[in-house]
Every structure is written in structure tokens, then in C-alpha cells.
Tab-separated table of C-alpha atoms and ligand atoms in Angstrom:
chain	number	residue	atom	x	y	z
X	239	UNK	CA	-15.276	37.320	52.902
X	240	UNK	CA	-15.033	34.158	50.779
X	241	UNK	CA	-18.454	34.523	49.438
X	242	UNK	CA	-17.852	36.105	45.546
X	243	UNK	CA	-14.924	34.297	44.678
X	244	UNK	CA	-17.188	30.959	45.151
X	245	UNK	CA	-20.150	32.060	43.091
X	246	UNK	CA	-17.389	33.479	40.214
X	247	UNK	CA	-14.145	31.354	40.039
X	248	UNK	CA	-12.464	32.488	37.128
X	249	UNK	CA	-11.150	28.567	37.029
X	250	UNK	CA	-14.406	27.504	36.536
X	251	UNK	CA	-15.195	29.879	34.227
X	252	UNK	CA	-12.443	29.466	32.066
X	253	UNK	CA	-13.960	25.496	32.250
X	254	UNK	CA	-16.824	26.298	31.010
X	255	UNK	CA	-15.643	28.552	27.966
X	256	UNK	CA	-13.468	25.753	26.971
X	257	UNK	CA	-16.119	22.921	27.236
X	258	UNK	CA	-18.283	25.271	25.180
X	259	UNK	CA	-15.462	25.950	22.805
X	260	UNK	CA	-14.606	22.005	22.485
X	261	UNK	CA	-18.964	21.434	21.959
X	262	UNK	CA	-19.227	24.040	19.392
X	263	UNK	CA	-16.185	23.096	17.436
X	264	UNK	CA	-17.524	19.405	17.232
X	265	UNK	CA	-20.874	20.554	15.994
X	266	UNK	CA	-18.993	22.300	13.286
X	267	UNK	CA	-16.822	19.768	12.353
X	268	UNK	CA	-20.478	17.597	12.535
X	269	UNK	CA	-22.051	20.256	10.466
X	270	UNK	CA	-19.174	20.460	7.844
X	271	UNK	CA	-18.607	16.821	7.219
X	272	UNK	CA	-22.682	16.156	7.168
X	273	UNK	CA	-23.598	18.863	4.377
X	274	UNK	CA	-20.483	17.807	2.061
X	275	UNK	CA	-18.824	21.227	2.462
X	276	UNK	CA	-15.339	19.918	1.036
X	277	UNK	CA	-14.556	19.150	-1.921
X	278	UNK	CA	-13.515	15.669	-2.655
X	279	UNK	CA	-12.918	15.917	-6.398
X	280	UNK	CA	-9.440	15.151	-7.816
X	281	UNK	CA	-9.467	18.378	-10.081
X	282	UNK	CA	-10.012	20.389	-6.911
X	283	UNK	CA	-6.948	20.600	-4.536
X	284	UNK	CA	-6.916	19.971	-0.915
X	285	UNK	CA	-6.780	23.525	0.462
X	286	UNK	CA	-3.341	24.870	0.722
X	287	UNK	CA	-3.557	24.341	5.186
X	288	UNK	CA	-5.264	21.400	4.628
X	289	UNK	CA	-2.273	20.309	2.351
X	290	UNK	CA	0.615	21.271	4.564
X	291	UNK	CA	-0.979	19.662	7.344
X	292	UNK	CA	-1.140	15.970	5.382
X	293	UNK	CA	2.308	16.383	4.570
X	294	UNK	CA	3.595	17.211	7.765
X	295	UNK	CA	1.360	14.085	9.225
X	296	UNK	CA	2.905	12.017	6.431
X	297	UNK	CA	6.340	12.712	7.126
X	298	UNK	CA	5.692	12.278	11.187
X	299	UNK	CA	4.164	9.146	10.123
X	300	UNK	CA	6.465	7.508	8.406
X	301	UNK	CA	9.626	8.277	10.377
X	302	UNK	CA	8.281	6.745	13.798
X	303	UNK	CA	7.559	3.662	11.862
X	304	UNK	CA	10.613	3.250	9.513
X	305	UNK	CA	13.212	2.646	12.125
X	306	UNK	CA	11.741	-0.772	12.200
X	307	UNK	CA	13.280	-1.494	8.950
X	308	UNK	CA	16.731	-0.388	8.911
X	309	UNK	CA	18.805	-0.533	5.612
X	310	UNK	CA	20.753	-3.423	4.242
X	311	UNK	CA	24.890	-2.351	5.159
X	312	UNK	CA	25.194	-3.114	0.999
X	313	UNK	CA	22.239	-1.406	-0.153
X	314	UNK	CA	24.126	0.298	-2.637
X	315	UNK	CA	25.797	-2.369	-5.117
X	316	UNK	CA	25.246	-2.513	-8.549
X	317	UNK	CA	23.338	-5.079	-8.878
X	318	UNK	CA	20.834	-4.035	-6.451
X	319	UNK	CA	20.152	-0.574	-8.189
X	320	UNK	CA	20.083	-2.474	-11.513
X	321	UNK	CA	17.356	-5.168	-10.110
X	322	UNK	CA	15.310	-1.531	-8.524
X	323	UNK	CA	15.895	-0.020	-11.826
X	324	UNK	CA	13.858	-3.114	-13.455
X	325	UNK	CA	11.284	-2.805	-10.749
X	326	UNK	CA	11.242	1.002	-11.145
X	327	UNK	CA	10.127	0.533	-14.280
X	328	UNK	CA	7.843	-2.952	-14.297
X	329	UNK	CA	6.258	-0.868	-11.048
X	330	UNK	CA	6.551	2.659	-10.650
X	331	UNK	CA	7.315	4.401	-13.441
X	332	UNK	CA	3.696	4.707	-14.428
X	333	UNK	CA	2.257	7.015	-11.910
X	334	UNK	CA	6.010	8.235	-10.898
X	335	UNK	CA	7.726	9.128	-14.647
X	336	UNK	CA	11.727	8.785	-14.341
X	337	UNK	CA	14.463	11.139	-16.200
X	338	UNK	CA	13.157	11.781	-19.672
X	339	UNK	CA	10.061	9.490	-19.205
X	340	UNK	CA	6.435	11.086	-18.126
X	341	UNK	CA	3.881	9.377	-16.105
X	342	UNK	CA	1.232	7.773	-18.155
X	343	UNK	CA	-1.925	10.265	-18.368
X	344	UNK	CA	-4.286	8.477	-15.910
X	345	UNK	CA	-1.252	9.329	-13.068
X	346	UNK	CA	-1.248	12.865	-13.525
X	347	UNK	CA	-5.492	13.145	-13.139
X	348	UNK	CA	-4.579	11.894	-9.460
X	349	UNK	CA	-4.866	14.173	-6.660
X	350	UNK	CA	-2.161	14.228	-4.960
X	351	UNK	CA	-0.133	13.616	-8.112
X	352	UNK	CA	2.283	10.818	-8.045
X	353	UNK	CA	5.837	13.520	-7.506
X	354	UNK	CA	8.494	12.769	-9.425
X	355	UNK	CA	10.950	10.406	-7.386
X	356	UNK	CA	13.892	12.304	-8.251
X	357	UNK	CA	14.601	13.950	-5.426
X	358	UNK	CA	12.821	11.808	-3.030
X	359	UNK	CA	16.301	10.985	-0.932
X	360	UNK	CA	16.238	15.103	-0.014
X	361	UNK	CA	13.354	14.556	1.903
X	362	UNK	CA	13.054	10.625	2.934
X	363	UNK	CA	15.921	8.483	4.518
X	364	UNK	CA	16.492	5.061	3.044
X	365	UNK	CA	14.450	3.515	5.364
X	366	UNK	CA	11.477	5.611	5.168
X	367	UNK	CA	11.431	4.850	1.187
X	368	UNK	CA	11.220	1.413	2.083
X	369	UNK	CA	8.341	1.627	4.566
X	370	UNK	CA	6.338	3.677	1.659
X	371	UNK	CA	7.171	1.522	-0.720
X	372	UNK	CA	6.395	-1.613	1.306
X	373	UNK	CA	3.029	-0.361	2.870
X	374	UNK	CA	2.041	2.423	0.587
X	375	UNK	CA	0.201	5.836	1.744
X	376	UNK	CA	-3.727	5.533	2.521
X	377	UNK	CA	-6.241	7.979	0.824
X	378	UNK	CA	-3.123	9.087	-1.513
X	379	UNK	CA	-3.262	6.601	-4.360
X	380	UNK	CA	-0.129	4.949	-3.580
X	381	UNK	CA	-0.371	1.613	-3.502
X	382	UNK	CA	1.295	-0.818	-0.837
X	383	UNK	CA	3.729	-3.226	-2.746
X	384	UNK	CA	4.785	-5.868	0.026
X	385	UNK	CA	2.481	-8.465	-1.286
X	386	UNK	CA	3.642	-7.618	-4.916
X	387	UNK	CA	7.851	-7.288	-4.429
X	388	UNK	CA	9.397	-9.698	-2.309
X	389	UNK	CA	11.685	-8.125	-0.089
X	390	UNK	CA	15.227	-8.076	-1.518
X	391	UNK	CA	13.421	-6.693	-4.502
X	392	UNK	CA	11.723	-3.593	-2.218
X	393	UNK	CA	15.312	-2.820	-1.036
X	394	UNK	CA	16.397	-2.887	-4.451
X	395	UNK	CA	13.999	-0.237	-5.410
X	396	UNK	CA	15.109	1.633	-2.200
X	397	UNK	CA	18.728	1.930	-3.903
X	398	UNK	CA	17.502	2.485	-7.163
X	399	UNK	CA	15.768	5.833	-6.028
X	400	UNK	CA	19.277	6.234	-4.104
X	401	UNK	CA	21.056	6.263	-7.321
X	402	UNK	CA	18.043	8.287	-9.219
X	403	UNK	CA	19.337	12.511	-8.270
X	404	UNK	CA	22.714	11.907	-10.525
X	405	UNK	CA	20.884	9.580	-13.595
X	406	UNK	CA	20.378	11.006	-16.971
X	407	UNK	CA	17.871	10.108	-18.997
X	408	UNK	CA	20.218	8.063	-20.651
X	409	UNK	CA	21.622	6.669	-18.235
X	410	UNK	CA	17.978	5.033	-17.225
X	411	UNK	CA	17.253	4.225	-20.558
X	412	UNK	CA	20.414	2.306	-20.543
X	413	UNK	CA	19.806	0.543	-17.352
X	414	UNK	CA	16.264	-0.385	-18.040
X	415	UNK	CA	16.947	-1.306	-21.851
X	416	UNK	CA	13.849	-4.308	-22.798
X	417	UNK	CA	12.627	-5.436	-25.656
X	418	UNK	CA	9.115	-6.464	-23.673
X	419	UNK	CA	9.070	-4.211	-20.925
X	420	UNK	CA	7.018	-1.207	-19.941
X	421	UNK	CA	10.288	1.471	-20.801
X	422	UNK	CA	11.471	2.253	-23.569
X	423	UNK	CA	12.879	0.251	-25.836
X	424	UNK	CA	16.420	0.952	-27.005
X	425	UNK	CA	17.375	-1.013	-30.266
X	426	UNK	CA	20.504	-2.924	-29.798
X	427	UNK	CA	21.813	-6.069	-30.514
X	428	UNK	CA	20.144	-9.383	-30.298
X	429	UNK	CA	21.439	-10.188	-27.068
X	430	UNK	CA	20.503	-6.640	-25.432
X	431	UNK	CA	16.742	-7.781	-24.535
X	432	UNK	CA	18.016	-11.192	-22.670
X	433	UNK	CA	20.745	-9.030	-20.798
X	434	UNK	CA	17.992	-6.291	-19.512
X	435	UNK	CA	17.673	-6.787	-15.945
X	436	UNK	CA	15.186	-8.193	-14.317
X	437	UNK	CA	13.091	-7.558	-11.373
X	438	UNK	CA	12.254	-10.826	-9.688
X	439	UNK	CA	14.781	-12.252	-6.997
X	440	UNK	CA	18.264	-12.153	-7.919
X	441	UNK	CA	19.467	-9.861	-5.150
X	442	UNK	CA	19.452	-11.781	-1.518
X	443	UNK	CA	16.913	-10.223	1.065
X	444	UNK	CA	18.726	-8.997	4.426
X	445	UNK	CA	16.672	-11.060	6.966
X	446	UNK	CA	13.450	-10.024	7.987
X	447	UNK	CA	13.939	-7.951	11.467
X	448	UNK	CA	10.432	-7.299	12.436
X	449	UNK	CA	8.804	-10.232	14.068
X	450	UNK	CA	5.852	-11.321	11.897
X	451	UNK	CA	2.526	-10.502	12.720
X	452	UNK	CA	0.064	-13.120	14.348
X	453	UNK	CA	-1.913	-15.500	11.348
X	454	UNK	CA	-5.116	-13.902	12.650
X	455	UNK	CA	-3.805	-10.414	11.736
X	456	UNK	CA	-1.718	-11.608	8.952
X	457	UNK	CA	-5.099	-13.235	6.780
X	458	UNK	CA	-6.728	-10.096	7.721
X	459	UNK	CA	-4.183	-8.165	5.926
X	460	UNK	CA	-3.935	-10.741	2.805
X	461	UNK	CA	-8.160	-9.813	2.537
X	462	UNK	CA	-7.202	-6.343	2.089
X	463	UNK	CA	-4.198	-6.334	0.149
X	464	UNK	CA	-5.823	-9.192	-2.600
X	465	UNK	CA	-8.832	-6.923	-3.363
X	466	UNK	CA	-11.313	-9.905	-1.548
X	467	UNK	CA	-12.937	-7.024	0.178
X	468	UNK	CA	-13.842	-5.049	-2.947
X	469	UNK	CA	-16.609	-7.489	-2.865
X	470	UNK	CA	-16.900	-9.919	0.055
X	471	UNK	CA	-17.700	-8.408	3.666
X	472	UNK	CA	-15.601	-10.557	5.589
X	473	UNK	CA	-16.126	-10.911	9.050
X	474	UNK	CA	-13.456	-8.931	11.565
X	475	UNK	CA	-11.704	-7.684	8.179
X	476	UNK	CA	-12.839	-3.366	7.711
X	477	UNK	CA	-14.031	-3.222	4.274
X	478	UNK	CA	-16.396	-1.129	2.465
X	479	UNK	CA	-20.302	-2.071	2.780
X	480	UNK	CA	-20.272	-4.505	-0.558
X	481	UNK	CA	-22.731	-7.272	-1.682
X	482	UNK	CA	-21.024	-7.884	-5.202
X	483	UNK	CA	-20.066	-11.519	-3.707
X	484	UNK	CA	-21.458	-13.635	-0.942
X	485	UNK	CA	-20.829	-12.630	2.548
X	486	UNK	CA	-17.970	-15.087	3.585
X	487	UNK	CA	-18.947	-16.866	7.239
X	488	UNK	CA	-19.728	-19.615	8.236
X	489	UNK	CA	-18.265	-21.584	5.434
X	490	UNK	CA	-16.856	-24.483	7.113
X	491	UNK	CA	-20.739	-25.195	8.283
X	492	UNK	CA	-21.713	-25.309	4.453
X	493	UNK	CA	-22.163	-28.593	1.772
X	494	UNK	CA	-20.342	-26.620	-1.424
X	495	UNK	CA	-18.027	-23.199	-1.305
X	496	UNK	CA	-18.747	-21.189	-4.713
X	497	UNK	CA	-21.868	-24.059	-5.301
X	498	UNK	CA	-18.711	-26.539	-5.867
X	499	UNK	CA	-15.572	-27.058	-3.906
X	500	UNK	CA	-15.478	-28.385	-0.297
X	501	UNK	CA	-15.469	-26.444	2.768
X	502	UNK	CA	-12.363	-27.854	3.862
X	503	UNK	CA	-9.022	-26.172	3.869
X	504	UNK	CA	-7.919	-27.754	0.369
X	505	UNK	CA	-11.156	-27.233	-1.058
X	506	UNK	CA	-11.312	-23.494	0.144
X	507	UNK	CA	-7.921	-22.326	-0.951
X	508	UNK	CA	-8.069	-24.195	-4.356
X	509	UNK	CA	-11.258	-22.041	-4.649
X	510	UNK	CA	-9.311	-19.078	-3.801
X	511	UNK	CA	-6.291	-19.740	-5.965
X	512	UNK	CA	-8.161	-20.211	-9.181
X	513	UNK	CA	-12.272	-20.244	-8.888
X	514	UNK	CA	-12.746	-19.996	-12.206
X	515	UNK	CA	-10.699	-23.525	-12.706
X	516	UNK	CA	-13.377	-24.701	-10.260
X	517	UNK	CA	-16.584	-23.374	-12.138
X	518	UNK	CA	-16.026	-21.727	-15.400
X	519	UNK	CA	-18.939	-19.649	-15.031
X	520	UNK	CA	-18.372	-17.997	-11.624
X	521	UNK	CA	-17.904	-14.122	-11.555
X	522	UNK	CA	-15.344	-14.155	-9.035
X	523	UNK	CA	-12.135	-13.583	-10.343
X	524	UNK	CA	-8.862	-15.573	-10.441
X	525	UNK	CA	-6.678	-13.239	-9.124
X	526	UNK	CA	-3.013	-14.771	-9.064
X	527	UNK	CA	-2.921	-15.267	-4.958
X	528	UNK	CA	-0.091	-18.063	-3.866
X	529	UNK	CA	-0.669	-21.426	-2.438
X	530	UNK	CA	0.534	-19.860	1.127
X	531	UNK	CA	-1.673	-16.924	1.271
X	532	UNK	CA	-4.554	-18.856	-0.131
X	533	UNK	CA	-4.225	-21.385	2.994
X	534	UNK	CA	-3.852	-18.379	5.582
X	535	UNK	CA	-6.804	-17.208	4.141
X	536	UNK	CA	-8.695	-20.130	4.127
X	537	UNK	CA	-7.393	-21.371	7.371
X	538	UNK	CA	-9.364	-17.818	8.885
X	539	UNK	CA	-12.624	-18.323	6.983
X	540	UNK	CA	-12.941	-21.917	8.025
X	541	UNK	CA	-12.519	-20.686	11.607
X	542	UNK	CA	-14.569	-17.059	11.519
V	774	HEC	C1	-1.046	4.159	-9.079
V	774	HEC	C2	-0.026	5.137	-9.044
V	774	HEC	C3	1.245	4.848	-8.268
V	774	HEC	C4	2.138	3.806	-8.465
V	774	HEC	C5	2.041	2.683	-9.485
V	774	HEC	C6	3.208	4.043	-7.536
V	774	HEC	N1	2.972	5.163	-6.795
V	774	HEC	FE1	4.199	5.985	-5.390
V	774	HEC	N2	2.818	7.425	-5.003
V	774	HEC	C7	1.631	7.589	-5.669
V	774	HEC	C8	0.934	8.714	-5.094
V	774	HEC	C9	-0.429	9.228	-5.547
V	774	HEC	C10	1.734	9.236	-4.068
V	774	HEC	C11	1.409	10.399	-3.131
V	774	HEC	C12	1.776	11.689	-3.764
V	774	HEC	C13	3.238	11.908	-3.710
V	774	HEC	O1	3.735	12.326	-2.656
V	774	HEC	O2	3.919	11.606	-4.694
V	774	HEC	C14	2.941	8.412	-4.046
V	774	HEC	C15	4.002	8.625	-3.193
V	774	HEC	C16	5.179	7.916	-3.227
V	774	HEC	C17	6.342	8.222	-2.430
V	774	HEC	C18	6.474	9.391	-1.468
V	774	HEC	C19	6.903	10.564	-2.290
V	774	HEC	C20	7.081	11.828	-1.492
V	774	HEC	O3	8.102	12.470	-1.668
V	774	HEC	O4	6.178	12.156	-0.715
V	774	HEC	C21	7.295	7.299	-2.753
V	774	HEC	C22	8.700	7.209	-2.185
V	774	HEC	C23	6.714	6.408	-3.727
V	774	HEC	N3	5.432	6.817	-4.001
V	774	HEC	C24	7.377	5.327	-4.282
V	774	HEC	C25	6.813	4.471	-5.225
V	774	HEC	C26	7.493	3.297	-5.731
V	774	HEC	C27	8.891	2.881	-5.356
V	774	HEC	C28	6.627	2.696	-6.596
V	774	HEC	C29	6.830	1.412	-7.364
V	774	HEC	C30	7.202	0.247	-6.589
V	774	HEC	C31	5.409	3.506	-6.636
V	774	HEC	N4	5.571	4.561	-5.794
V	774	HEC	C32	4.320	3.225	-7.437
V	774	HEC	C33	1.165	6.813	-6.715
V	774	HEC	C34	1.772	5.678	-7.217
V	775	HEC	C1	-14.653	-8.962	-8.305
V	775	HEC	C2	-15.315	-9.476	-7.138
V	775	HEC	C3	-14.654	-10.547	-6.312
V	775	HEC	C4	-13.398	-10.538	-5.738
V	775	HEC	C5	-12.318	-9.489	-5.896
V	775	HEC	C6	-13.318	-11.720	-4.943
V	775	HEC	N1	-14.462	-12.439	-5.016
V	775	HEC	FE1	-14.875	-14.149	-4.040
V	775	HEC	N2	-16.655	-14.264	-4.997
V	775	HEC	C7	-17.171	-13.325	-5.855
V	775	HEC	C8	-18.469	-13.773	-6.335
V	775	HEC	C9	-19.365	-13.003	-7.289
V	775	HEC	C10	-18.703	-14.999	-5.717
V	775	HEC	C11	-19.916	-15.923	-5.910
V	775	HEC	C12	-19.453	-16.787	-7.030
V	775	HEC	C13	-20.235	-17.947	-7.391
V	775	HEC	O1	-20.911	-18.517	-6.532
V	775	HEC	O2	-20.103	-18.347	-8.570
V	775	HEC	C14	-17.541	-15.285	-4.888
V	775	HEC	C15	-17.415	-16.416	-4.094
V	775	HEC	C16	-16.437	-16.610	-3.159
V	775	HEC	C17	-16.402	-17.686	-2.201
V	775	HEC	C18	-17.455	-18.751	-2.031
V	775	HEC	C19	-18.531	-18.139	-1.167
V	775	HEC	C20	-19.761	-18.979	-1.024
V	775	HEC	O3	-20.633	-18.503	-0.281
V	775	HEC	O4	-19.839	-20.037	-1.616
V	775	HEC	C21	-15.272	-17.533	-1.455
V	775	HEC	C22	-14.789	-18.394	-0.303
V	775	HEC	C23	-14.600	-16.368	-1.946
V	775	HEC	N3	-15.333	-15.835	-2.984
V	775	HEC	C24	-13.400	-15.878	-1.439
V	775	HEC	C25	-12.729	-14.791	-1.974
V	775	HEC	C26	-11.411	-14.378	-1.533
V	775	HEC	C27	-10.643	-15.013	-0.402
V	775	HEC	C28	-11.084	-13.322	-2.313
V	775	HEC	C29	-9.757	-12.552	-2.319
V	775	HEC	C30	-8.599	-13.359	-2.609
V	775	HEC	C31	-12.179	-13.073	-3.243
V	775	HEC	N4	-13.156	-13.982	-3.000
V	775	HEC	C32	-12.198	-12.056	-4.170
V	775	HEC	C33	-16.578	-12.151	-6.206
V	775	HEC	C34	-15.301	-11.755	-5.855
């Protein structure tokens, strides 16, 4: 007789249990996110699982991306770990500290708090340290520094934090010796503050190996990484839900951008570049964006 097992298949039952299981669970997960159970506050830590788990995710993360990227064969020269040095601390050293030198107080009210860099290199290749640096983490406070180091400059910082495990305190105050920078000063001769190194561009870039995104994608990402969304919703850029400045589409059907410049791509990205040269009075900032990311940008906003 095949009669009981097809009223009670243990198949189907175990079916059932999970769907149940996998219904339940979402309604919690519903449930828990809906009546604000966790705690979002920066003096409350994530919960110790909760903690592990982002770290583990993080590190997973970051090495399937950062073979993309892989080092320089000279990463390590002098003059490239003097440049990072200079970048290190123009950059970093704020929310990060170095040997002898502690993050500035707003850094350590973070959660997570910016970790000391020393001993970054026992847990991240040289690669990975260049794909945080480059794109920063999301939801972590780390910010993304492509569109603010150029690239030889990001690899610089890479060798700097290469070099960092065996520096004294010293030794960093040495390298990163200004008159006018961030560090510390150390008093020296006249000629000490003109000899501190520098972190713009004097190290060459290896050549980009990653193929460059599409324009669409690539204005998208300039939105993002220049603030505009803080306060413009722009369309087909995520953003949060803002009003603080005009929603930006259909310019390019429009008399006046900003009540004065033209809707044209000169117009638009001289708007962009410097608004406030355009009307005094306007409340949107001038924000220090270059003549080639203001076109991309305008190029998409004439077209979206
Ligand atoms: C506004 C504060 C801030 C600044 C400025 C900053 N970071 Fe971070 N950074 C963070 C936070 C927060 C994290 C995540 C917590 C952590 O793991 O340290 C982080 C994480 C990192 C990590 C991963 C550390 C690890 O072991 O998980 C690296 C590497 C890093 N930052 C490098 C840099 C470099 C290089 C600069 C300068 C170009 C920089 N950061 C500037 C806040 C900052
Ligand atoms: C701090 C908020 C803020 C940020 C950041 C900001 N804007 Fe604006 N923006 C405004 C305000 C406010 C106006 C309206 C100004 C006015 O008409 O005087 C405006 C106007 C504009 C206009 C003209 C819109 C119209 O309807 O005439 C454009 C285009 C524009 N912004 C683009 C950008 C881009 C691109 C960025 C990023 C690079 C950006 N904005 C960043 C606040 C901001």
C-alpha cells in the first residue's frame, strides 16, 4: 500500500517547516528593523556577532575586488613613502593618529573608530590598502579618496603604511617635518619647511589597469563623491530624499540654470565649478570640482 506515504511525505514536510521557518524569520527581521530595536548610536557598539560578522564581510569584500589593482613593481622607493608620508598626514592622520600622534577628538567619537594604521599590512595586502583607500568603506566613516588623491599619490600612501610597523615616532616626525602642515612642526632651519615633502604629484602613476567606467556611470559617481546629492535629488543617481536645492531635470528645457547661467554645457558646468562667481547670493556652494568633472556632470544633466 502506497496510500500513507502520499498523505505524509516527510519531503514535503520538511518543505513546509522550512518555508515556515524562512516566513517567520522575515517577519522578525520585519518586526526588528520596523520598531527600531537596534541601536544605531555611536556610543553604543555594534553587538560583539554583529561586529565579527562586518569584519569578516569587510575583509571578503575587499579581497575579491583588490586584485583589480595590483601593486606598482617599485612601490617601495623612497620617494614614494616620503610623498604617502605627506599625504598620511595632509589626509589621514586625523581620524587614523600615526606613531606618537593621536587622532583628533571628533575621530575617536566614531563608531567604528578609525584603528590605528600601524599594523594594517598584518591584516591587508598592498593591494587591498589601495582599494580602501581609493573607494573607502560604506556605513564605516571612511571616506573614499579617489576623487581627492590622484593615483600615483594613493599608491604612495599604500607604501607609506608599508613602511609604517618599523617607524618611530621620530622617525614620522622627521619625514613629515612642515612649517604649515597639519603634523607637527619640528623647528629647524630655514630651509626645513621648503624641503618637507609634499603630497601632490611628484611620484609617476603606474598606468591605470582597470578599464574606465562608462560616462553615464562615471557622472553618476562624480554626484556622489562631490556631495551634489546632499542636496539635489538627481535623477538615476541614489541619494537621500533632500529638497535643500532644486531637483536637477530637465535643465536643458529651461531659460536660466541657478536663475542665471545658460542651460548649455558651458553655462552648466561654469555653474557647477563656481556658482557663487555666477550669483553672489546663491546658497549653493562652490565646492572646488575640476573643469573635467564639471563637464561630465553637466554633459548628464543636460541629457537626464
Ligand atoms: C573621517 C575619518 C577618516 C579619515 C580622514 C580616514 N579614515 Fe580610514 N577609516 C576610517 C574609519 C571609521 C574606518 C573603519 C574602522 C577601521 O577599521 O579603522 C577606516 C578604515 C580604514 C582602513 C581599514 C583599516 C582596517 O584595518 O580595517 C584603512 C586601510 C584606512 N582607513 C586608510 C585610510 C587612509 C590611507 C586615509 C587617508 C588617505 C584614511 N583612512 C582617512 C576613518 C577615516
Ligand atoms: C549645500 C547644498 C548644495 C550642494 C552640496 C550642491 N548644491 Fe546645487 N544648488 C543648491 C541650491 C540651494 C541651489 C539653488 C540656488 C539658487 O537658485 O540660487 C542649487 C542650484 C543648482 C543648480 C541649478 C538648478 C536650477 O534649477 O536652476 C544646479 C545645476 C546645481 N545646483 C548643481 C549642483 C551640482 C552638480 C552639485 C555637486 C557638484 C551641487 N549642485 C551641489 C545647493 C547645493
Amino acid at each position: 500500500m502506497t496510500e500513507p506515504s502520499r498523505r505524509f511525505s516527510p519531503v514535503k514536510a520538511v518543505l513546509v517547516a522550512g518555508a515556515a521557518a524562512g516566513v517567520l524569520g522575515a517577519a522578525g527581521a520585519a518586526a526588528f528593523v520596523w520598531f527600531g530595536v537596534y541601536d544605531v548610536s555611536a556610543t553604543g557598539p555594534h553587538l560583539q556577532p554583529v561586529h565579527s560578522l562586518l569584519e569578516i564581510a569587510l575583509q571578503r569584500a575587499v579581497q575579491r575586488r583588490a586584485d583589480a589593482h595590483p601593486p606598482p613593481r617599485d612601490l617601495l622607493t623612497r620617494e614614494r613613502v616620503m610623498q604617502g608620508a605627506a599625504c598620511f598626514r595632509d589626509r589621514c592622520v586625523v581620524c587614523h593618529g600615526a606613531p606618537g600622534v593621536a587622532p583628533q577628538a571628533f575621530a575617536l567619537g566614531m563608531q567604528p573608530v578609525p584603528s590605528s594604521l600601524v599594523e594594517a599590512t598584518r591584516h591587508w595586502r598592498p593591494q587591498d590598502l589601495y582599494w580602501i583607500t581609493r573607494n573607502g568603506i560604506k556605513m564605516s566613516g571612511m571616506p573614499a579618496w579617489e576623487y581627492r588623491l590622484e593615483e600615483g599619490e594613493l599608491w604612495s600612501v599604500v607604501a607609506f603604511l608599508d613602511a609604517l610597523p618599523l617607524m618611530t615616532p621620530d622617525q614620522y616626525r622627521a619625514l613629515t617635518a612642515s612649517r604649515s602642515g597639519a603634523a607637527p612642526v619640528t623647528v629647524g632651519p630655514a630651509g626645513a619647511a621648503d624641503a618637507a615633502p609634499r603630497c601632490d604629484g611628484v611620484v609617476d602613476a603606474p598606468a591605470p589597469l582597470v578599464p574606465p567606467l562608462p560616462t553615464v556611470e562615471l557622472a553618476q559617481r562624480a554626484f556622489r563623491q562631490h556631495g551634489c546629492t546632499a542636496c539635489h535629488t538627481i535623477p538615476g543617481v541614489v541619494g537621500p530624499d533632500t529638497s535643500n536645492g532644486p531637483r536637477l531635470s530637465g535643465l536643458a528645457g529651461r531659460d536660466r540654470i541657478g536663475g542665471k547661467a545658460f542651460p548649455t554645457e558651458d553655462g552648466l558646468a561654469a555653474w557647477i565649478r563656481d556658482p557663487q562667481a555666477i550669483d553672489a547670493h546663491t546658497a549653493m556652494p562652490t565646492l572646488g570640482i575640476s573643469e573635467t568633472q564639471a563637464r561630465l556632470m553637466a554633459r548628464y544633466l543636460l541629457t537626464h
